[in-house]
Every structure is written in C-alpha cells, then in structure tokens.
CSV table of C-alpha atoms and ligand atoms in Angstrom, one decimal:
chain,number,residue,atom,x,y,z
A,144,MET,CA,-45.5,-56.7,23.3
A,145,HIS,CA,-44.3,-54.3,25.9
A,146,VAL,CA,-40.9,-54.4,24.5
A,147,ARG,CA,-42.1,-53.4,21.0
A,148,LEU,CA,-44.2,-50.5,22.4
A,149,ALA,CA,-41.2,-49.3,24.4
A,150,TRP,CA,-39.0,-49.5,21.3
A,151,LYS,CA,-41.6,-47.5,19.3
A,152,ALA,CA,-41.8,-44.9,22.0
A,153,ALA,CA,-38.0,-44.7,22.1
A,154,ARG,CA,-37.9,-44.3,18.3
A,155,LEU,CA,-40.5,-41.5,18.5
A,156,TRP,CA,-38.5,-39.8,21.1
A,157,LEU,CA,-35.3,-40.1,19.1
A,158,MET,CA,-37.1,-38.7,16.1
A,159,LEU,CA,-38.4,-35.8,18.1
A,160,LEU,CA,-35.0,-35.1,19.5
A,161,TRP,CA,-33.5,-35.2,16.1
A,162,LEU,CA,-36.1,-32.8,14.7
A,163,MET,CA,-35.4,-30.4,17.6
A,164,LEU,CA,-31.7,-30.6,17.1
A,165,ALA,CA,-32.0,-30.0,13.4
A,166,GLY,CA,-34.3,-27.1,14.1
A,167,VAL,CA,-31.8,-25.5,16.5
A,168,LEU,CA,-29.0,-26.1,14.0
A,169,ALA,CA,-31.0,-24.6,11.1
A,170,GLY,CA,-31.8,-21.6,13.3
A,171,CYS,CA,-28.2,-21.2,14.1
A,172,SER,CA,-27.0,-21.2,10.6
A,173,LEU,CA,-29.8,-18.9,9.5
A,174,SER,CA,-29.1,-16.3,12.1
A,175,SER,CA,-25.3,-16.5,11.4
A,176,ALA,CA,-25.9,-16.1,7.7
A,177,GLY,CA,-28.2,-13.2,8.4
A,178,GLN,CA,-25.9,-11.4,10.8
A,179,GLU,CA,-22.3,-12.3,9.9
A,180,ALA,CA,-20.9,-9.5,7.9
A,181,VAL,CA,-18.1,-10.2,5.5
A,182,LEU,CA,-16.2,-7.4,3.9
A,183,LYS,CA,-14.3,-8.1,0.6
A,184,VAL,CA,-11.2,-6.0,0.3
A,185,TYR,CA,-9.7,-6.0,-3.2
A,186,THR,CA,-6.1,-5.1,-2.4
A,187,SER,CA,-2.8,-4.7,-4.3
A,188,ARG,CA,-0.8,-4.3,-1.0
A,189,HIS,CA,1.4,-7.3,-0.2
A,190,TYR,CA,2.4,-6.7,3.4
A,191,GLU,CA,1.9,-9.1,6.3
A,192,VAL,CA,0.9,-6.3,8.6
A,193,ASP,CA,-2.4,-5.9,6.7
A,194,SER,CA,-3.7,-9.4,7.6
A,195,ARG,CA,-2.9,-8.7,11.3
A,196,LEU,CA,-4.8,-5.4,11.2
A,197,TYR,CA,-7.8,-7.1,9.5
A,198,GLU,CA,-7.8,-9.8,12.2
A,199,ALA,CA,-7.7,-7.1,14.9
A,200,PHE,CA,-10.7,-5.5,13.2
A,201,THR,CA,-12.6,-8.8,13.2
A,202,GLU,CA,-11.9,-9.3,16.9
A,203,GLN,CA,-13.3,-5.8,17.7
A,204,THR,CA,-16.3,-5.9,15.5
A,205,GLY,CA,-17.1,-9.5,14.5
A,206,ILE,CA,-16.9,-8.4,10.9
A,207,ARG,CA,-14.9,-10.8,8.8
A,208,ILE,CA,-12.5,-9.6,6.1
A,209,GLU,CA,-11.8,-11.4,2.9
A,210,GLU,CA,-8.7,-10.2,1.0
A,211,VAL,CA,-8.8,-10.5,-2.8
A,212,LYS,CA,-5.2,-9.9,-3.9
A,213,GLY,CA,-3.9,-8.9,-7.3
A,214,THR,CA,-2.2,-6.2,-9.2
A,215,ALA,CA,-4.0,-2.8,-9.2
A,216,GLU,CA,-4.6,-3.3,-12.9
A,217,GLU,CA,-6.2,-6.7,-12.5
A,218,LEU,CA,-8.3,-5.7,-9.6
A,219,LEU,CA,-9.6,-2.5,-11.3
A,220,GLU,CA,-10.4,-4.5,-14.4
A,221,ARG,CA,-12.3,-7.0,-12.4
A,222,ILE,CA,-14.3,-4.4,-10.5
A,223,ILE,CA,-15.2,-2.6,-13.7
A,224,ALA,CA,-16.2,-5.9,-15.4
A,225,GLU,CA,-18.3,-6.9,-12.4
A,226,GLY,CA,-20.2,-3.6,-12.4
A,227,GLU,CA,-23.2,-3.5,-10.1
A,228,GLN,CA,-22.7,-7.2,-9.3
A,229,THR,CA,-19.3,-6.6,-7.9
A,230,THR,CA,-18.5,-8.4,-4.6
A,231,ALA,CA,-15.8,-5.8,-3.8
A,232,ASP,CA,-16.6,-3.5,-0.8
A,233,LEU,CA,-13.3,-1.7,-0.7
A,234,PHE,CA,-10.3,-1.2,-3.0
A,235,VAL,CA,-6.7,-0.7,-1.6
A,236,SER,CA,-3.8,0.5,-3.6
A,237,VAL,CA,-0.2,1.5,-3.1
A,238,ASP,CA,-0.5,4.5,-5.4
A,239,GLY,CA,-2.6,7.6,-5.1
A,240,GLY,CA,-2.7,7.8,-8.9
A,241,VAL,CA,-4.4,4.4,-9.1
A,242,LEU,CA,-7.0,5.7,-6.6
A,243,GLU,CA,-7.6,8.7,-8.9
A,244,GLN,CA,-8.0,6.2,-11.8
A,245,ALA,CA,-10.7,4.3,-9.8
A,246,LYS,CA,-12.4,7.5,-9.0
A,247,ALA,CA,-12.4,8.6,-12.6
A,248,HIS,CA,-14.0,5.3,-13.6
A,249,GLN,CA,-16.7,6.1,-11.0
A,250,LEU,CA,-15.9,3.0,-9.0
A,251,PHE,CA,-16.1,4.8,-5.6
A,252,GLN,CA,-18.8,6.4,-3.5
A,253,ALA,CA,-18.0,9.2,-1.0
A,254,ILE,CA,-16.9,8.2,2.5
A,255,GLU,CA,-19.3,9.8,5.0
A,256,SER,CA,-17.7,9.7,8.4
A,257,ALA,CA,-16.9,12.4,10.9
A,258,VAL,CA,-14.6,10.0,12.7
A,259,TRP,CA,-12.5,9.5,9.6
A,260,GLU,CA,-12.4,13.3,8.8
A,261,GLU,CA,-11.2,13.9,12.3
A,262,GLN,CA,-8.5,11.3,12.1
A,263,VAL,CA,-7.0,12.1,8.7
A,264,PRO,CA,-5.8,15.6,7.8
A,265,GLU,CA,-7.3,17.1,4.6
A,266,ARG,CA,-4.1,16.7,2.6
A,267,TRP,CA,-4.4,13.0,2.8
A,268,ARG,CA,-8.1,12.8,1.9
A,269,ASP,CA,-9.6,13.1,-1.6
A,270,ASP,CA,-11.2,16.5,-2.0
A,271,GLU,CA,-14.6,14.8,-2.7
A,272,SER,CA,-14.0,12.0,-0.1
A,273,TYR,CA,-13.8,9.2,-2.6
A,274,TRP,CA,-10.7,7.8,-1.1
A,275,THR,CA,-8.3,8.2,1.8
A,276,ALA,CA,-4.7,7.7,2.4
A,277,ILE,CA,-3.8,5.2,5.1
A,278,SER,CA,0.0,5.7,5.0
A,279,SER,CA,2.7,7.4,3.1
A,280,ARG,CA,6.3,6.8,2.2
A,281,ALA,CA,9.2,8.6,0.4
A,282,ARG,CA,11.4,7.4,-2.5
A,283,VAL,CA,14.9,7.9,-1.3
A,284,ILE,CA,18.5,7.4,-2.4
A,285,VAL,CA,20.5,4.8,-0.4
A,286,TYR,CA,24.2,4.5,-0.6
A,287,ALA,CA,27.1,2.3,0.6
A,288,LYS,CA,28.9,4.5,3.2
A,289,ASP,CA,32.3,3.0,2.4
A,290,ARG,CA,32.1,3.7,-1.3
A,291,VAL,CA,30.1,6.9,-1.7
A,292,ASP,CA,30.4,10.5,-0.6
A,293,PRO,CA,26.8,11.6,0.0
A,294,ALA,CA,27.7,15.2,-0.9
A,295,GLU,CA,27.6,14.0,-4.5
A,296,LEU,CA,24.0,12.7,-4.2
A,297,THR,CA,21.7,15.5,-3.2
A,298,SER,CA,19.1,15.3,-5.9
A,299,TYR,CA,17.3,12.8,-8.2
A,300,GLN,CA,19.1,14.6,-11.1
A,301,ASN,CA,22.4,13.3,-9.7
A,302,LEU,CA,21.5,9.7,-10.4
A,303,ALA,CA,21.9,10.6,-14.1
A,304,ASP,CA,25.4,12.1,-13.6
A,305,PRO,CA,28.2,10.2,-15.5
A,306,ASN,CA,30.1,9.5,-12.3
A,307,TRP,CA,27.5,6.9,-11.3
A,308,LYS,CA,28.0,4.9,-14.5
A,309,GLY,CA,27.7,1.1,-13.7
A,310,ARG,CA,26.9,1.9,-10.0
A,311,LEU,CA,23.1,2.4,-9.8
A,312,LEU,CA,20.7,-0.2,-8.6
A,313,ILE,CA,17.0,0.4,-9.4
A,314,ARG,CA,14.0,-1.7,-10.4
A,315,SER,CA,12.2,-1.5,-13.7
A,316,SER,CA,11.0,1.8,-15.1
A,317,ALA,CA,7.6,0.0,-15.6
A,318,ASN,CA,7.2,-0.5,-11.9
A,319,GLY,CA,4.5,1.6,-10.2
A,320,TYR,CA,6.8,3.3,-7.7
A,321,ASN,CA,9.1,4.4,-10.5
A,322,GLN,CA,6.2,5.4,-12.8
A,323,SER,CA,4.8,7.7,-10.1
A,324,LEU,CA,8.3,9.2,-9.6
A,325,LEU,CA,8.7,9.7,-13.3
A,326,ALA,CA,5.2,11.2,-13.6
A,327,SER,CA,5.9,13.6,-10.7
A,328,LEU,CA,9.2,14.7,-12.2
A,329,ALA,CA,7.5,15.2,-15.6
A,330,ALA,CA,4.8,17.4,-13.9
A,331,LEU,CA,7.5,19.5,-12.2
A,332,ASN,CA,10.4,19.6,-14.8
A,333,GLY,CA,8.6,18.8,-18.0
A,334,LEU,CA,8.3,15.5,-20.0
A,335,GLN,CA,11.5,15.9,-22.1
A,336,ASP,CA,13.7,16.7,-19.1
A,337,THR,CA,12.3,13.6,-17.4
A,338,LEU,CA,12.9,11.3,-20.4
A,339,ASP,CA,16.5,12.7,-20.6
A,340,TRP,CA,16.9,11.9,-17.0
A,341,ALA,CA,15.6,8.4,-17.5
A,342,ALA,CA,18.2,7.9,-20.3
A,343,GLY,CA,20.9,9.0,-17.8
A,344,VAL,CA,19.6,6.5,-15.3
A,345,ALA,CA,19.7,3.8,-18.0
A,346,ARG,CA,23.3,4.6,-18.7
A,347,ASN,CA,24.3,4.3,-15.1
A,348,LEU,CA,22.6,0.9,-14.3
A,349,ALA,CA,24.9,-1.5,-12.4
A,350,ARG,CA,22.8,-4.4,-13.9
A,351,SER,CA,19.6,-4.7,-15.9
A,352,PRO,CA,16.7,-4.1,-13.5
A,353,GLU,CA,15.6,-7.1,-11.6
A,354,GLY,CA,13.5,-7.7,-8.5
A,355,GLY,CA,11.8,-5.2,-6.2
A,356,ASP,CA,13.2,-2.5,-3.9
A,357,ARG,CA,14.4,-5.0,-1.4
A,358,ALA,CA,16.5,-6.7,-4.1
A,359,GLN,CA,18.2,-3.4,-4.8
A,360,LEU,CA,19.2,-3.0,-1.2
A,361,LYS,CA,20.4,-6.6,-1.1
A,362,GLY,CA,22.5,-5.8,-4.3
A,363,LEU,CA,23.9,-2.8,-2.5
A,364,LEU,CA,25.0,-4.9,0.5
A,365,GLU,CA,26.5,-7.5,-1.8
A,366,GLY,CA,28.5,-4.9,-3.7
A,367,ALA,CA,26.6,-5.2,-7.0
A,368,GLY,CA,26.3,-1.4,-7.0
A,369,ASP,CA,27.0,1.6,-4.9
A,370,VAL,CA,23.7,3.6,-4.9
A,371,ALA,CA,20.0,2.5,-5.0
A,372,LEU,CA,16.6,4.1,-5.1
A,373,VAL,CA,14.0,2.6,-2.8
A,374,ASN,CA,10.9,3.4,-0.7
A,375,THR,CA,11.7,4.4,2.9
A,376,TYR,CA,9.9,1.4,4.5
A,377,TYR,CA,12.2,-1.1,2.8
A,378,LEU,CA,15.3,0.5,4.3
A,379,ALA,CA,13.8,1.1,7.7
A,380,GLY,CA,12.7,-2.5,7.8
A,381,LEU,CA,16.3,-3.6,7.4
A,382,LEU,CA,17.7,-1.0,9.8
A,383,GLY,CA,15.1,-1.9,12.4
A,384,SER,CA,15.4,-5.7,11.9
A,385,ASP,CA,15.3,-7.9,15.0
A,386,ASP,CA,18.0,-10.0,13.3
A,387,MET,CA,21.2,-8.5,14.6
A,388,ASP,CA,23.2,-9.6,11.6
A,389,VAL,CA,20.9,-7.8,9.2
A,390,ALA,CA,20.8,-4.7,11.4
A,391,ARG,CA,24.6,-4.7,11.6
A,392,GLU,CA,25.1,-5.1,7.9
A,393,THR,CA,22.6,-2.5,7.0
A,394,ALA,CA,24.3,0.0,9.3
A,395,GLY,CA,26.8,0.4,6.4
A,396,LEU,CA,24.1,2.1,4.3
A,397,GLY,CA,23.3,5.8,4.4
A,398,VAL,CA,20.1,7.6,3.2
A,399,VAL,CA,19.6,10.8,1.3
A,400,PHE,CA,16.3,12.5,1.0
A,401,PRO,CA,16.7,14.1,-2.4
A,402,ASP,CA,15.9,17.6,-3.6
A,403,GLN,CA,16.0,19.4,-0.2
A,404,LYS,CA,17.6,22.7,-1.4
A,405,GLU,CA,15.6,25.8,-1.6
A,406,ASP,CA,15.3,25.8,-5.4
A,407,GLU,CA,14.5,22.1,-5.5
A,408,TRP,CA,11.0,20.5,-5.3
A,409,GLY,CA,11.5,18.1,-2.4
A,410,THR,CA,11.5,14.3,-2.1
A,411,HIS,CA,8.9,12.2,-3.9
A,412,VAL,CA,6.1,11.0,-1.7
A,413,ASN,CA,3.3,8.6,-2.5
A,414,ILE,CA,0.6,6.9,-0.4
A,415,SER,CA,-1.3,3.7,0.2
A,416,GLY,CA,-5.0,4.4,0.3
A,417,ILE,CA,-8.4,2.9,0.3
A,418,GLY,CA,-11.7,3.7,-1.5
A,419,LEU,CA,-15.3,2.6,-0.8
A,420,ILE,CA,-16.8,0.8,-3.8
A,421,ARG,CA,-19.9,2.4,-5.2
A,422,HIS,CA,-21.8,-0.8,-5.5
A,423,SER,CA,-20.8,-2.2,-2.1
A,424,GLY,CA,-23.6,-3.9,-0.3
A,425,ASN,CA,-21.9,-3.4,3.1
A,426,LYS,CA,-21.4,0.4,3.2
A,427,GLU,CA,-21.7,0.7,7.0
A,428,ALA,CA,-19.2,-2.0,7.8
A,429,ALA,CA,-16.8,-0.7,5.1
A,430,VAL,CA,-16.8,2.7,6.6
A,431,GLN,CA,-16.2,1.1,10.0
A,432,LEU,CA,-13.1,-0.5,8.5
A,433,ILE,CA,-11.9,2.8,7.1
A,434,GLU,CA,-12.3,4.4,10.5
A,435,PHE,CA,-10.4,1.5,12.1
A,436,LEU,CA,-7.5,1.6,9.6
A,437,THR,CA,-7.1,5.4,10.0
A,438,GLY,CA,-7.5,5.2,13.8
A,439,SER,CA,-4.4,5.8,15.9
A,440,GLU,CA,-4.1,2.1,17.0
A,441,ALA,CA,-3.9,0.7,13.4
A,442,GLN,CA,-1.8,3.6,12.3
A,443,THR,CA,0.7,3.0,15.1
A,444,ARG,CA,0.9,-0.6,14.0
A,445,LEU,CA,1.5,0.3,10.3
A,446,ALA,CA,4.3,2.6,11.5
A,447,HIS,CA,5.9,0.1,13.9
A,448,ASP,CA,5.4,-3.1,12.0
A,449,ASN,CA,5.9,-1.9,8.4
A,450,PHE,CA,7.7,1.4,8.8
A,451,GLU,CA,5.2,3.4,6.8
A,452,TYR,CA,4.5,7.0,7.8
A,453,PRO,CA,1.1,7.2,9.5
A,454,VAL,CA,-1.5,9.7,8.2
A,455,ASN,CA,-3.1,10.1,11.6
A,456,PRO,CA,-1.0,12.6,13.7
A,457,GLU,CA,-2.1,10.8,16.9
A,458,ALA,CA,-0.2,7.6,15.9
A,459,SER,CA,3.2,6.9,17.4
A,460,MET,CA,6.2,6.2,15.2
A,461,PRO,CA,9.4,4.2,15.7
A,462,ASP,CA,12.5,6.3,16.3
A,463,ILE,CA,13.8,5.8,12.8
A,464,LEU,CA,10.6,7.3,11.2
A,465,SER,CA,10.6,10.2,13.6
A,466,GLU,CA,14.2,10.9,12.6
A,467,TRP,CA,13.2,10.7,8.9
A,468,SER,CA,10.1,13.0,9.4
A,469,GLU,CA,11.7,16.3,8.9
A,470,PHE,CA,12.1,16.7,5.1
A,471,LYS,CA,10.7,18.7,2.3
A,472,ALA,CA,8.2,16.7,0.3
A,473,GLN,CA,7.5,17.2,-3.3
A,474,PRO,CA,4.1,18.8,-4.0
A,475,VAL,CA,1.6,15.9,-4.5
A,476,SER,CA,-0.9,16.0,-7.4
A,477,PHE,CA,-2.1,12.5,-8.2
A,478,SER,CA,-4.5,13.6,-11.0
A,479,GLU,CA,-1.7,15.6,-12.7
A,480,TRP,CA,0.7,12.6,-12.4
A,481,GLU,CA,-2.0,10.4,-14.0
A,482,ALA,CA,-2.2,12.7,-16.9
A,483,TYR,CA,1.5,11.9,-17.7
A,484,ARG,CA,1.0,8.1,-17.4
A,485,PRO,CA,0.2,7.5,-21.1
A,486,GLN,CA,3.1,9.6,-22.2
A,487,LEU,CA,5.4,7.6,-20.0
A,488,ALA,CA,4.2,4.2,-21.2
A,489,ASP,CA,7.1,3.9,-23.6
A,490,VAL,CA,9.8,5.2,-21.3
A,491,ALA,CA,11.7,1.9,-21.3
A,492,GLU,CA,11.9,2.0,-25.1
A,493,ILE,CA,12.8,5.6,-25.3
A,494,SER,CA,15.3,5.7,-22.5
A,495,GLY,CA,16.7,2.2,-22.4
A,496,TRP,CA,15.8,1.8,-18.7
A,497,ASP,CA,13.9,-1.5,-18.9
B,744,LIG,FE1,6.2,-2.0,-1.5
C-alpha cells in the first residue's frame, strides 16, 4: 500500500515538474518570438563581405538578418508582386539606376535618421531620402603593361579605335555595369554617338563576351587580350591579394582612369545602395541597419575587405584606394541614365556587342 501511494505521489510530482518545465519553455519561446527581430534584406550584391557585416550587426544589436538573394530584376518583381504583404524590409542594389526604378515604383519610404545624414554626404543620398549609397566604384581600363602603351588609352572613346581590333576584353553589353556606362555616355554624348561607340567596341572584341569582370582580368593575364574594362574593386582585389602569386602576376597590369582631360567628362562611377521598403514592418531596425552600414566601422570594412570606395568620409581606405581616389568622376544622374535604358535595350543587336 505504502509503495503504491509513494509511486502515485512521485508520479504527481513528475507531472507537476513536467508542467512547470513546459510552462517555462513556452514562456521562453513566446518571449523570443515576441522580441527577436529579423530583418529581411533583398539583395543583388554577391560579395562575402556583406554576410560578415550582417553578422557584426547581429552581434551588436541582437537583430538577425536574412538575406534573400537574386538579380535586381527578380527581386524588384517579387517586391512589387508581394505588395503590402511583402516580407522585404530593405532592398540592396549594385546600381543607382535600379534604386531609382524602385523609387519610381513607390517601393521605398523615406529614411529618417540624423545619424545617417551625418555619416553620408548629400551627393550619395537620394534627394528625397528614399535610398542611400553604401559604396562606390569606378569603371576603369586595365592593360597588360608589356603589350600596351597607356598613352594610347586615355578615354572610353579609345576602346573603339581600330588599333585595338581583336584585343579588347569586356563582358556582355547586357550586363548592368556596361548598361549603366552606356546610359551615362548616351546622356553625355548622345544616343547615336554611344551606339557608334558600342559598334566600335564590338569590332575590337578579343573574343565573344563571356564571364564577369574577374574573367576579363583573368583573360588579360592569360594573354587572351591586351586591354579590359572592369570595376575598380576587381582589380584592387587582385593587386591586394594575400596570395603572393596572384599579387605578383597582377603587378603586370596597369590601370587608366578614362576621360581625365579638361574637355572630357571624367570616369564613370556607380554605387551600391540600399532603400527602406515602404511596407516594412521593421522600420526601426531597418534604419538601424542603414546607420550601421554607413557607419565608419562597416565602411572601413567594405573598403579593406572588398576594395569599394566608402561613402562615409570618416572611413579608412587601403593604400591602393587612397592612390586611386584622386580622379575626375563623370557627373552622376541616375534618373537621366534610367531614361536611356529602354533605348539601350537593343544595343547588342544594333552594335554586335553581345
Ligand atoms: Fe561586382
């Protein structure tokens, strides 16, 4: 009898204990679900440094970041389709023109933050605060020092000169980096001039366009061509590589910032940037992330780890970027460039530059 009673009591105790434990667990999960903020960043950037920055942000704030990756086109379509139900809090692009597109589709809301305004000079902020640049880069000519006299390559126009026939390495004309260059040239020199230039580029191709900017540099090192057109961070990444073989090989490459003469427009510059989604349910945390990404610590890491020009003047740069900082940049007008996009849609067919 005593044994049975004791057994019953023990079972009761066990049950009580279990209920208490379950209660504690339920409480835990409730409070974490209630408090744990998760930011969804729809991003068309594809650089490792981003995940490291997001991890650092989570460490500082406890706010978790979920990256949703895709092309800018896919992501914009998705945000538009999702409408008010969108799970996107922020949208990141490697092209100021795409940020203008998102703004025109009314996908953004104004970023309200004195911290951000102090960190980022006006020229890198949308005039209505719908987006901000987080970095910039220039599109430059790279050449093999042993085969090219850089005096012959001072302008983008030179890339269409007949003496580069069969020697030019460049990715597809449909690529966003080249589209923004073409649009900027059209805005400055007129559409017909730019289409003629594209036809000259097509005639000079060393091979039909393949791969990204990095592939063009590789082609240059392998002797597939003598000149290439790439974004600064790809070249700086090779020159600043920890791999001594890579750094030594790349030392044979020279760089030209095109169009520096007085009567020329300057080198083409574009940005990576971020906008706050209008229907974000996490506005406060999203603004915190914008403040973090444009803060001097994150900006310094973007410059040192990925060789992008910081937009925050307080950030430090690696030597190579400081060396490359003194150049005349093309006037930037993303909305004007966007206006040329439809007219450049057939550039491959018209010019033969695939
Ligand atoms: Fe890139």
